[in-house]
mmCIF file of C-alpha atoms in Angstrom:
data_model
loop_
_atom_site.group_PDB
_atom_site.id
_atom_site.type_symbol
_atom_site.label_atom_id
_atom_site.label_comp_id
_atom_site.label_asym_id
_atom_site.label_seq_id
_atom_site.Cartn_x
_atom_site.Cartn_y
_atom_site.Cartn_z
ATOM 1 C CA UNK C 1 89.434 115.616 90.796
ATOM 2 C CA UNK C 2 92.141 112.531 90.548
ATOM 3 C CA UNK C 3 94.388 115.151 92.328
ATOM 4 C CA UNK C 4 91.763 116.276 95.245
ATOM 5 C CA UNK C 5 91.064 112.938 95.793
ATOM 6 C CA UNK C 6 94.515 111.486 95.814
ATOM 7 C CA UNK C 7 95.595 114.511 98.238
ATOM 8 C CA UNK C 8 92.839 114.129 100.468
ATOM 9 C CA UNK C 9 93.270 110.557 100.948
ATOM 10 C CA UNK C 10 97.117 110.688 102.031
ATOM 11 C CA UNK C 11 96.709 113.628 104.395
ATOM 12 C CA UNK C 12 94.444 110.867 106.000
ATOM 13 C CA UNK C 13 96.918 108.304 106.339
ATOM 14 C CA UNK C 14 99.434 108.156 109.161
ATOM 15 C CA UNK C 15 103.268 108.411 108.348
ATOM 16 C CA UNK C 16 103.451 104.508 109.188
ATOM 17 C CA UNK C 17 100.824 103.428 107.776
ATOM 18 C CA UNK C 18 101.624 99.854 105.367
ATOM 19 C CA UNK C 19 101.398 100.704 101.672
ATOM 20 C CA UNK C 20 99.678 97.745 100.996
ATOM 21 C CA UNK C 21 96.078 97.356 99.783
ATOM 22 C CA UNK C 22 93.015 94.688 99.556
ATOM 23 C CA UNK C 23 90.517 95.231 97.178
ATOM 24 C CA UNK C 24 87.274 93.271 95.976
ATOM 25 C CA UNK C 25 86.487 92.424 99.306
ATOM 26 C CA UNK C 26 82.739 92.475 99.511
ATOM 27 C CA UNK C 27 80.876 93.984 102.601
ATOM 28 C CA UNK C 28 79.732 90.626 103.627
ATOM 29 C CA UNK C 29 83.595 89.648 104.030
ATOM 30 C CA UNK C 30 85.183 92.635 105.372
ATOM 31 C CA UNK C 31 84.740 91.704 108.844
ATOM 32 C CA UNK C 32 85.435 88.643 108.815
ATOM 33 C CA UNK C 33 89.106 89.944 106.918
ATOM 34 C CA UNK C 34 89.520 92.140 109.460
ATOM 35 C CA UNK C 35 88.900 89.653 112.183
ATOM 36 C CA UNK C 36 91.718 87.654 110.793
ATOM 37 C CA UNK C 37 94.701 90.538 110.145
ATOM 38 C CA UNK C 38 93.920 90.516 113.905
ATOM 39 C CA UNK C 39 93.973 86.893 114.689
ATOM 40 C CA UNK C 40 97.370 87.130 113.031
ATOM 41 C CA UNK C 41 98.678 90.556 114.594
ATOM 42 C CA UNK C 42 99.443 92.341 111.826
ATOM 43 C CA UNK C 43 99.336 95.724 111.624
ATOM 44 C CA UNK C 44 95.972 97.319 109.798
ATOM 45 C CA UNK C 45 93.911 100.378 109.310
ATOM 46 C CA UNK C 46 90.093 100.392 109.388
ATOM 47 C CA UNK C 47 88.609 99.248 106.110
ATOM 48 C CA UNK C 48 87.891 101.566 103.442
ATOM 49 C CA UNK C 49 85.043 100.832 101.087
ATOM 50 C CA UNK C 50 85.755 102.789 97.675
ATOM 51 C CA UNK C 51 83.160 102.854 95.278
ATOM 52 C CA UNK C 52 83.205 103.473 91.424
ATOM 53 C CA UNK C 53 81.166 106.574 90.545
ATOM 54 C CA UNK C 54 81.207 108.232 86.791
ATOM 55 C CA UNK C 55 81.500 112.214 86.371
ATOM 56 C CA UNK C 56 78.586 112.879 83.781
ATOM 57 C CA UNK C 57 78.596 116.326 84.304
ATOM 58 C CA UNK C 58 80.722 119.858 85.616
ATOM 59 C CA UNK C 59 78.657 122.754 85.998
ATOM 60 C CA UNK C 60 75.895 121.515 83.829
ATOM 61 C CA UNK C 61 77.885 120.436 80.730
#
């Protein structure tokens, strides 16, 4: 799955996009983040919520 994921994700990404990440930025905030990468002009993608989630099963085992 790590693989799929992983793969799936950078096929997304454009060739000059930053490789730089925020993280633990809460819904309430991510505007407001966003708002200020602008005020400063610096270069951004959209933001990307990512969520934890827990395989408890594959093919009902």
């Amino acid at each position: 799955i790590k693989s799929d994921l992983l793969g799936d994700w950078q096929q997304r990404l454009s060739p000059d996009s930053p490789y730089v990440f925020s993280i633990n930025i809460s819904p309430e905030q991510q505007q407001g983040y966003l708002h200020k990468l602008n005020t400063l002009a610096l270069a951004h993608s959209d933001g990307f919520a990512i969520m934890r989630g827990r395989v408890t099963a594959i093919n009902d085992q």
